[in-house]
PDB file of C-alpha atoms in Angstrom:
ATOM      1  CA  UNK A  25      -8.048  26.150 -45.521  1.00  0.00           C
ATOM      2  CA  UNK A  26      -4.973  28.192 -46.790  1.00  0.00           C
ATOM      3  CA  UNK A  27      -3.702  29.430 -43.743  1.00  0.00           C
ATOM      4  CA  UNK A  28      -4.127  25.672 -41.866  1.00  0.00           C
ATOM      5  CA  UNK A  29      -1.620  25.011 -44.513  1.00  0.00           C
ATOM      6  CA  UNK A  30       0.386  27.684 -43.816  1.00  0.00           C
ATOM      7  CA  UNK A  31       0.688  26.627 -40.366  1.00  0.00           C
ATOM      8  CA  UNK A  32       1.487  23.249 -41.048  1.00  0.00           C
ATOM      9  CA  UNK A  33       4.093  24.460 -43.321  1.00  0.00           C
ATOM     10  CA  UNK A  34       5.610  26.572 -40.053  1.00  0.00           C
ATOM     11  CA  UNK A  35       5.203  23.513 -37.731  1.00  0.00           C
ATOM     12  CA  UNK A  36       6.759  21.361 -40.331  1.00  0.00           C
ATOM     13  CA  UNK A  37       9.843  23.568 -40.761  1.00  0.00           C
ATOM     14  CA  UNK A  38      10.661  23.150 -37.115  1.00  0.00           C
ATOM     15  CA  UNK A  39      10.373  19.361 -37.147  1.00  0.00           C
ATOM     16  CA  UNK A  40       6.472  19.687 -35.760  1.00  0.00           C
ATOM     17  CA  UNK A  41       3.933  17.395 -38.491  1.00  0.00           C
ATOM     18  CA  UNK A  42       0.326  18.593 -37.345  1.00  0.00           C
ATOM     19  CA  UNK A  43      -2.786  17.235 -38.964  1.00  0.00           C
ATOM     20  CA  UNK A  44      -6.714  18.215 -38.078  1.00  0.00           C
ATOM     21  CA  UNK A  45      -7.889  15.537 -35.937  1.00  0.00           C
ATOM     22  CA  UNK A  46     -10.853  14.360 -38.078  1.00  0.00           C
ATOM     23  CA  UNK A  47      -8.630  14.112 -40.609  1.00  0.00           C
ATOM     24  CA  UNK A  48      -6.040  11.301 -39.180  1.00  0.00           C
ATOM     25  CA  UNK A  49      -6.847   7.611 -39.760  1.00  0.00           C
ATOM     26  CA  UNK A  50      -7.071   5.087 -37.644  1.00  0.00           C
ATOM     27  CA  UNK A  51      -4.120   4.125 -35.484  1.00  0.00           C
ATOM     28  CA  UNK A  52      -2.671   7.312 -34.999  1.00  0.00           C
ATOM     29  CA  UNK A  53      -4.304   8.389 -31.596  1.00  0.00           C
ATOM     30  CA  UNK A  54      -6.136   6.191 -29.272  1.00  0.00           C
ATOM     31  CA  UNK A  55      -8.169   8.369 -27.820  1.00  0.00           C
ATOM     32  CA  UNK A  56      -9.448   9.872 -31.014  1.00  0.00           C
ATOM     33  CA  UNK A  57     -10.435   6.021 -31.969  1.00  0.00           C
ATOM     34  CA  UNK A  58     -12.700   5.481 -29.421  1.00  0.00           C
ATOM     35  CA  UNK A  59     -14.633   8.531 -29.379  1.00  0.00           C
ATOM     36  CA  UNK A  60     -15.233   7.630 -32.945  1.00  0.00           C
ATOM     37  CA  UNK A  61     -16.012   3.903 -31.942  1.00  0.00           C
ATOM     38  CA  UNK A  62     -17.842   4.492 -28.748  1.00  0.00           C
ATOM     39  CA  UNK A  63     -18.901   7.848 -28.560  1.00  0.00           C
ATOM     40  CA  UNK A  64     -20.047   8.687 -25.268  1.00  0.00           C
ATOM     41  CA  UNK A  65     -17.661   7.252 -22.882  1.00  0.00           C
ATOM     42  CA  UNK A  66     -18.552   6.790 -19.213  1.00  0.00           C
ATOM     43  CA  UNK A  67     -16.654   4.204 -17.984  1.00  0.00           C
ATOM     44  CA  UNK A  68     -13.161   3.175 -18.416  1.00  0.00           C
ATOM     45  CA  UNK A  69     -11.043   0.500 -16.693  1.00  0.00           C
ATOM     46  CA  UNK A  70      -7.131   0.744 -16.095  1.00  0.00           C
ATOM     47  CA  UNK A  71      -5.855  -2.487 -15.034  1.00  0.00           C
ATOM     48  CA  UNK A  72      -2.162  -2.588 -15.186  1.00  0.00           C
ATOM     49  CA  UNK A  73      -2.657   1.356 -14.795  1.00  0.00           C
ATOM     50  CA  UNK A  74       1.270   1.439 -13.219  1.00  0.00           C
ATOM     51  CA  UNK A  75       1.975   5.121 -12.353  1.00  0.00           C
ATOM     52  CA  UNK A  76      -1.315   6.827 -13.905  1.00  0.00           C
ATOM     53  CA  UNK A  77      -0.132   6.921 -17.589  1.00  0.00           C
ATOM     54  CA  UNK A  78      -2.708   6.318 -18.763  1.00  0.00           C
ATOM     55  CA  UNK A  79      -5.302   7.072 -16.470  1.00  0.00           C
ATOM     56  CA  UNK A  80      -4.546  10.748 -16.764  1.00  0.00           C
ATOM     57  CA  UNK A  81      -4.857  10.854 -20.300  1.00  0.00           C
ATOM     58  CA  UNK A  82      -8.315   8.828 -20.250  1.00  0.00           C
ATOM     59  CA  UNK A  83      -9.704  11.404 -17.618  1.00  0.00           C
ATOM     60  CA  UNK A  84      -8.363  14.430 -19.705  1.00  0.00           C
ATOM     61  CA  UNK A  85      -9.751  12.666 -23.056  1.00  0.00           C
ATOM     62  CA  UNK A  86     -13.203  11.771 -21.890  1.00  0.00           C
ATOM     63  CA  UNK A  87     -14.255  14.710 -19.591  1.00  0.00           C
ATOM     64  CA  UNK A  88     -17.275  12.944 -18.460  1.00  0.00           C
ATOM     65  CA  UNK A  89     -15.778   9.662 -17.658  1.00  0.00           C
ATOM     66  CA  UNK A  90     -15.098   7.843 -14.437  1.00  0.00           C
ATOM     67  CA  UNK A  91     -12.342   6.237 -14.276  1.00  0.00           C
ATOM     68  CA  UNK A  92     -11.350   2.961 -12.542  1.00  0.00           C
ATOM     69  CA  UNK A  93      -7.400   2.429 -11.946  1.00  0.00           C
ATOM     70  CA  UNK A  94      -5.969  -1.425 -10.797  1.00  0.00           C
ATOM     71  CA  UNK A  95      -2.516  -1.325  -9.456  1.00  0.00           C
ATOM     72  CA  UNK A  96      -1.909  -4.374  -6.888  1.00  0.00           C
ATOM     73  CA  UNK A  97       1.861  -3.478  -6.122  1.00  0.00           C
ATOM     74  CA  UNK A  98       2.256  -1.038  -2.888  1.00  0.00           C
ATOM     75  CA  UNK A  99       4.776   1.330  -3.556  1.00  0.00           C
ATOM     76  CA  UNK A 100       3.244   1.891  -6.917  1.00  0.00           C
ATOM     77  CA  UNK A 101       0.105   2.064  -6.482  1.00  0.00           C
ATOM     78  CA  UNK A 102       1.151   5.179  -3.769  1.00  0.00           C
ATOM     79  CA  UNK A 103       2.892   6.750  -6.747  1.00  0.00           C
ATOM     80  CA  UNK A 104      -0.591   6.186  -9.011  1.00  0.00           C
ATOM     81  CA  UNK A 105      -2.518   7.583  -6.353  1.00  0.00           C
ATOM     82  CA  UNK A 106      -0.298  10.607  -5.606  1.00  0.00           C
ATOM     83  CA  UNK A 107      -0.244  11.123  -9.689  1.00  0.00           C
ATOM     84  CA  UNK A 108      -3.893  11.231 -10.130  1.00  0.00           C
ATOM     85  CA  UNK A 109      -5.286  12.628  -6.435  1.00  0.00           C
ATOM     86  CA  UNK A 110      -5.984  16.134  -8.451  1.00  0.00           C
ATOM     87  CA  UNK A 111      -8.518  14.676 -10.990  1.00  0.00           C
ATOM     88  CA  UNK A 112     -11.416  13.803  -8.883  1.00  0.00           C
ATOM     89  CA  UNK A 113     -13.007  11.164 -11.444  1.00  0.00           C
ATOM     90  CA  UNK A 114      -9.954   8.488 -11.065  1.00  0.00           C
ATOM     91  CA  UNK A 115     -11.102   6.309  -8.437  1.00  0.00           C
ATOM     92  CA  UNK A 116      -7.728   3.652  -7.973  1.00  0.00           C
ATOM     93  CA  UNK A 117      -7.665   0.197  -6.098  1.00  0.00           C
ATOM     94  CA  UNK A 118      -4.622  -2.086  -5.040  1.00  0.00           C
ATOM     95  CA  UNK A 119      -5.628  -4.615  -6.336  1.00  0.00           C
ATOM     96  CA  UNK A 120      -5.022  -7.392  -9.289  1.00  0.00           C
ATOM     97  CA  UNK A 121      -7.084  -8.147 -11.916  1.00  0.00           C
ATOM     98  CA  UNK A 122      -7.276 -12.126 -13.062  1.00  0.00           C
ATOM     99  CA  UNK A 123      -8.963 -15.322 -13.432  1.00  0.00           C
ATOM    100  CA  UNK A 124      -9.761 -15.872  -9.599  1.00  0.00           C
ATOM    101  CA  UNK A 125     -10.069 -14.589  -6.513  1.00  0.00           C
ATOM    102  CA  UNK A 126      -7.461 -14.910  -3.866  1.00  0.00           C
ATOM    103  CA  UNK A 127      -3.912 -13.572  -3.511  1.00  0.00           C
ATOM    104  CA  UNK A 128      -1.067 -13.747  -5.248  1.00  0.00           C
ATOM    105  CA  UNK A 129       3.324 -13.555  -4.605  1.00  0.00           C
ATOM    106  CA  UNK A 130       5.048 -11.567  -7.624  1.00  0.00           C
ATOM    107  CA  UNK A 131       8.906 -10.882  -7.988  1.00  0.00           C
ATOM    108  CA  UNK A 132       9.858  -7.866  -8.501  1.00  0.00           C
ATOM    109  CA  UNK A 133      11.217  -6.365 -11.656  1.00  0.00           C
ATOM    110  CA  UNK A 134      13.487  -3.372 -11.514  1.00  0.00           C
ATOM    111  CA  UNK A 135      11.070  -1.625 -13.151  1.00  0.00           C
ATOM    112  CA  UNK A 136       7.395  -1.057 -12.113  1.00  0.00           C
ATOM    113  CA  UNK A 137       6.221  -1.253 -15.398  1.00  0.00           C
ATOM    114  CA  UNK A 138       7.176  -5.039 -15.676  1.00  0.00           C
ATOM    115  CA  UNK A 139       6.078  -6.283 -13.086  1.00  0.00           C
ATOM    116  CA  UNK A 140       3.893  -8.863 -13.634  1.00  0.00           C
ATOM    117  CA  UNK A 141       1.862 -11.969 -11.722  1.00  0.00           C
ATOM    118  CA  UNK A 142       3.340 -14.092 -14.692  1.00  0.00           C
ATOM    119  CA  UNK A 143       6.435 -13.709 -12.459  1.00  0.00           C
ATOM    120  CA  UNK A 144       5.712 -15.742  -9.111  1.00  0.00           C
ATOM    121  CA  UNK A 145       7.351 -16.592  -6.347  1.00  0.00           C
ATOM    122  CA  UNK A 146       7.713 -17.018  -2.974  1.00  0.00           C
ATOM    123  CA  UNK A 147       6.876 -14.514  -0.219  1.00  0.00           C
ATOM    124  CA  UNK A 148      10.549 -12.824   1.077  1.00  0.00           C
ATOM    125  CA  UNK A 149      12.630 -10.070   0.030  1.00  0.00           C
ATOM    126  CA  UNK A 150      12.010  -8.662  -3.636  1.00  0.00           C
ATOM    127  CA  UNK A 151       8.536  -9.503  -3.738  1.00  0.00           C
ATOM    128  CA  UNK A 152       5.317  -9.119  -2.941  1.00  0.00           C
ATOM    129  CA  UNK A 153       1.815 -10.516  -1.934  1.00  0.00           C
ATOM    130  CA  UNK A 154      -1.252  -8.813  -3.323  1.00  0.00           C
ATOM    131  CA  UNK A 155      -4.983  -9.372  -3.221  1.00  0.00           C
ATOM    132  CA  UNK A 156      -6.399 -10.898  -6.911  1.00  0.00           C
ATOM    133  CA  UNK A 157      -9.949 -10.576  -7.534  1.00  0.00           C
ATOM    134  CA  UNK A 158     -12.615 -11.223 -10.853  1.00  0.00           C
ATOM    135  CA  UNK A 159     -13.570  -8.430 -13.124  1.00  0.00           C
ATOM    136  CA  UNK A 160     -16.970  -9.471 -13.097  1.00  0.00           C
ATOM    137  CA  UNK A 161     -16.762  -9.653  -8.984  1.00  0.00           C
ATOM    138  CA  UNK A 162     -15.929  -6.201  -8.860  1.00  0.00           C
ATOM    139  CA  UNK A 163     -17.388  -4.959 -10.889  1.00  0.00           C
ATOM    140  CA  UNK A 164     -20.918  -6.600  -8.614  1.00  0.00           C
ATOM    141  CA  UNK A 165     -19.599  -4.838  -5.870  1.00  0.00           C
ATOM    142  CA  UNK A 166     -19.348  -1.343  -7.067  1.00  0.00           C
ATOM    143  CA  UNK A 167     -22.610  -1.526  -9.220  1.00  0.00           C
ATOM    144  CA  UNK A 168     -20.800  -1.180 -12.863  1.00  0.00           C
ATOM    145  CA  UNK A 169     -23.115  -3.206 -15.121  1.00  0.00           C
ATOM    146  CA  UNK A 170     -20.756  -1.505 -18.142  1.00  0.00           C
ATOM    147  CA  UNK A 171     -17.710  -0.770 -19.354  1.00  0.00           C
ATOM    148  CA  UNK A 172     -17.077   1.329 -22.450  1.00  0.00           C
ATOM    149  CA  UNK A 173     -13.360   1.391 -22.735  1.00  0.00           C
ATOM    150  CA  UNK A 174     -11.298  -1.732 -20.808  1.00  0.00           C
ATOM    151  CA  UNK A 175      -8.115  -1.094 -20.715  1.00  0.00           C
ATOM    152  CA  UNK A 176      -5.044  -3.609 -20.149  1.00  0.00           C
ATOM    153  CA  UNK A 177      -1.495  -3.685 -19.266  1.00  0.00           C
ATOM    154  CA  UNK A 178      -0.343  -6.100 -17.319  1.00  0.00           C
ATOM    155  CA  UNK A 179       3.034  -7.955 -19.115  1.00  0.00           C
ATOM    156  CA  UNK A 180       1.632 -10.831 -20.222  1.00  0.00           C
ATOM    157  CA  UNK A 181      -0.934 -11.545 -18.143  1.00  0.00           C
ATOM    158  CA  UNK A 182      -4.176 -10.147 -20.234  1.00  0.00           C
ATOM    159  CA  UNK A 183      -5.760 -13.392 -20.749  1.00  0.00           C
ATOM    160  CA  UNK A 184      -6.217 -14.184 -17.426  1.00  0.00           C
ATOM    161  CA  UNK A 185      -7.823 -10.480 -16.524  1.00  0.00           C
ATOM    162  CA  UNK A 186     -10.023 -10.888 -19.317  1.00  0.00           C
ATOM    163  CA  UNK A 187     -11.012 -14.340 -18.187  1.00  0.00           C
ATOM    164  CA  UNK A 188     -11.850 -12.917 -15.185  1.00  0.00           C
ATOM    165  CA  UNK A 189     -14.040 -10.154 -17.079  1.00  0.00           C
ATOM    166  CA  UNK A 190     -16.295 -13.305 -19.132  1.00  0.00           C
ATOM    167  CA  UNK A 191     -19.516 -12.443 -18.274  1.00  0.00           C
ATOM    168  CA  UNK A 192     -19.132  -8.594 -18.842  1.00  0.00           C
ATOM    169  CA  UNK A 193     -17.564  -9.310 -22.254  1.00  0.00           C
ATOM    170  CA  UNK A 194     -19.621 -12.311 -23.172  1.00  0.00           C
ATOM    171  CA  UNK A 195     -22.956  -9.976 -22.740  1.00  0.00           C
ATOM    172  CA  UNK A 196     -21.270  -7.577 -24.787  1.00  0.00           C
ATOM    173  CA  UNK A 197     -21.156  -5.545 -21.745  1.00  0.00           C
ATOM    174  CA  UNK A 198     -17.709  -3.843 -22.697  1.00  0.00           C
ATOM    175  CA  UNK A 199     -17.513  -1.416 -26.013  1.00  0.00           C
ATOM    176  CA  UNK A 200     -13.607  -1.679 -26.302  1.00  0.00           C
ATOM    177  CA  UNK A 201     -10.735  -2.912 -25.376  1.00  0.00           C
ATOM    178  CA  UNK A 202      -7.379  -2.326 -25.797  1.00  0.00           C
ATOM    179  CA  UNK A 203      -4.596  -4.502 -24.481  1.00  0.00           C
ATOM    180  CA  UNK A 204      -0.492  -4.936 -24.893  1.00  0.00           C
ATOM    181  CA  UNK A 205       0.944  -7.509 -27.222  1.00  0.00           C
ATOM    182  CA  UNK A 206       3.479  -9.131 -29.348  1.00  0.00           C
ATOM    183  CA  UNK A 207       3.651 -11.001 -32.244  1.00  0.00           C
ATOM    184  CA  UNK A 208       7.205 -12.736 -31.870  1.00  0.00           C
ATOM    185  CA  UNK A 209       9.158 -12.862 -28.533  1.00  0.00           C
ATOM    186  CA  UNK A 210      12.232 -10.616 -29.715  1.00  0.00           C
ATOM    187  CA  UNK A 211      12.458  -8.696 -26.328  1.00  0.00           C
ATOM    188  CA  UNK A 212      13.018 -10.950 -22.708  1.00  0.00           C
ATOM    189  CA  UNK A 213      10.299  -9.275 -21.235  1.00  0.00           C
ATOM    190  CA  UNK A 214       7.081 -10.876 -21.377  1.00  0.00           C
ATOM    191  CA  UNK A 215       3.878 -10.406 -23.418  1.00  0.00           C
ATOM    192  CA  UNK A 216       0.724 -11.617 -24.136  1.00  0.00           C
ATOM    193  CA  UNK A 217       0.489 -12.975 -28.031  1.00  0.00           C
ATOM    194  CA  UNK A 218      -1.962 -10.920 -30.017  1.00  0.00           C
ATOM    195  CA  UNK A 219      -3.525 -13.954 -32.002  1.00  0.00           C
ATOM    196  CA  UNK A 220      -4.628 -15.211 -28.551  1.00  0.00           C
ATOM    197  CA  UNK A 221      -5.548 -12.006 -27.826  1.00  0.00           C
ATOM    198  CA  UNK A 222      -7.292 -11.445 -31.328  1.00  0.00           C
ATOM    199  CA  UNK A 223      -8.741 -15.347 -30.353  1.00  0.00           C
ATOM    200  CA  UNK A 224     -10.302 -14.707 -27.589  1.00  0.00           C
ATOM    201  CA  UNK A 225     -11.906 -11.187 -27.982  1.00  0.00           C
ATOM    202  CA  UNK A 226     -13.466 -11.725 -31.478  1.00  0.00           C
ATOM    203  CA  UNK A 227     -14.997 -15.859 -30.449  1.00  0.00           C
ATOM    204  CA  UNK A 228     -16.870 -12.996 -28.119  1.00  0.00           C
ATOM    205  CA  UNK A 229     -18.560 -10.783 -30.336  1.00  0.00           C
ATOM    206  CA  UNK A 230     -15.143  -8.114 -30.557  1.00  0.00           C
ATOM    207  CA  UNK A 231     -13.608  -7.069 -34.423  1.00  0.00           C
ATOM    208  CA  UNK A 232     -10.130  -6.573 -33.783  1.00  0.00           C
ATOM    209  CA  UNK A 233      -9.231  -2.035 -34.917  1.00  0.00           C
ATOM    210  CA  UNK A 234      -6.283  -0.887 -35.522  1.00  0.00           C
ATOM    211  CA  UNK A 235      -2.774  -1.576 -33.302  1.00  0.00           C
ATOM    212  CA  UNK A 236      -0.604   1.200 -31.856  1.00  0.00           C
ATOM    213  CA  UNK A 237       3.240   0.283 -31.714  1.00  0.00           C
ATOM    214  CA  UNK A 238       5.122   0.919 -28.665  1.00  0.00           C
ATOM    215  CA  UNK A 239       8.644  -0.703 -29.369  1.00  0.00           C
ATOM    216  CA  UNK A 240      10.987  -2.222 -31.637  1.00  0.00           C
ATOM    217  CA  UNK A 241      13.325  -4.475 -31.209  1.00  0.00           C
ATOM    218  CA  UNK A 242      16.272  -4.797 -34.069  1.00  0.00           C
ATOM    219  CA  UNK A 243      14.026  -2.987 -36.605  1.00  0.00           C
ATOM    220  CA  UNK A 244      10.821  -5.458 -35.939  1.00  0.00           C
ATOM    221  CA  UNK A 245       7.881  -5.074 -33.619  1.00  0.00           C
ATOM    222  CA  UNK A 246       8.730  -5.562 -30.227  1.00  0.00           C
ATOM    223  CA  UNK A 247       4.872  -4.607 -28.304  1.00  0.00           C
ATOM    224  CA  UNK A 248       2.221  -2.314 -28.640  1.00  0.00           C
ATOM    225  CA  UNK A 249      -1.482  -2.347 -28.160  1.00  0.00           C
ATOM    226  CA  UNK A 250      -4.494  -3.936 -29.819  1.00  0.00           C
ATOM    227  CA  UNK A 251      -7.717  -1.833 -30.081  1.00  0.00           C
ATOM    228  CA  UNK A 252     -10.733  -4.072 -30.237  1.00  0.00           C
ATOM    229  CA  UNK A 253     -14.470  -2.989 -30.410  1.00  0.00           C
ATOM    230  CA  UNK A 254     -17.479  -4.136 -30.139  1.00  0.00           C
ATOM    231  CA  UNK A 255     -19.053  -5.217 -33.358  1.00  0.00           C
ATOM    232  CA  UNK A 256     -22.096  -3.124 -33.450  1.00  0.00           C
ATOM    233  CA  UNK A 257     -23.227  -0.157 -36.399  1.00  0.00           C
ATOM    234  CA  UNK A 258     -19.978   1.620 -38.514  1.00  0.00           C
ATOM    235  CA  UNK A 259     -17.780   4.156 -36.789  1.00  0.00           C
ATOM    236  CA  UNK A 260     -16.977   7.609 -37.745  1.00  0.00           C
ATOM    237  CA  UNK A 261     -14.966   7.510 -40.402  1.00  0.00           C
ATOM    238  CA  UNK A 262     -12.102  10.841 -41.358  1.00  0.00           C
ATOM    239  CA  UNK A 263     -12.673  13.663 -42.746  1.00  0.00           C
ATOM    240  CA  UNK A 264     -10.581  12.637 -45.808  1.00  0.00           C
ATOM    241  CA  UNK A 265     -12.154   9.462 -47.148  1.00  0.00           C
ATOM    242  CA  UNK A 266     -10.116   6.949 -44.701  1.00  0.00           C
ATOM    243  CA  UNK A 267     -11.380   3.530 -44.700  1.00  0.00           C
ATOM    244  CA  UNK A 268     -13.787   2.473 -41.255  1.00  0.00           C
ATOM    245  CA  UNK A 269     -12.416  -0.308 -39.190  1.00  0.00           C
ATOM    246  CA  UNK A 270     -13.654  -3.619 -40.027  1.00  0.00           C
ATOM    247  CA  UNK A 271     -15.291  -5.875 -37.520  1.00  0.00           C
TER     248      UNK A 271
END
């Protein structure tokens, strides 16, 4: 313990703060929090995978899990596939997920991370038409009957994606959901309301666990990711006695 404290002090002197993983409270490390809540993770679905920023950490953090990553915009999909090709447990799909099957045309943003099905448009320059299916239909077609982690980052389209997973969510076959959200609109980028996300998921047997802040605007929460978990047995508590999340 004394040696660990000396190491912490040495790192702190150069601006690095180090903590023992088993002493971190919920809300600091998404991978660790999911491990505490779910335990063994076998199936992860990454909706709005963009260039693989979440898919790769998920694959590294859960060594036995399959990661299914969805990115419908062709140019971004090619980057996703290139960035994840070294990891055979990641499978990429050039599909959008929504509340119903069909096609949609979206106006492209200057940043691929801001592309959203909310930005509907007519076919033409600066727009792309993408295929859309539902999460339930995709899962049935690929023999997936349970999802341990459902991560959704679709720039304000999260509720439509969840509606497409209604069968699995309502049946208690989704262990936890990570969804991007906002409390108030403080930037131009659209994000799903935390309160709408909360109402939808808690009415289907899930409980709010914690929040991870991604961005501030004028010292206000701009957007971040909320973690919800299926109500059930208490998660493993941090070693320092920090409270368990309440469903």
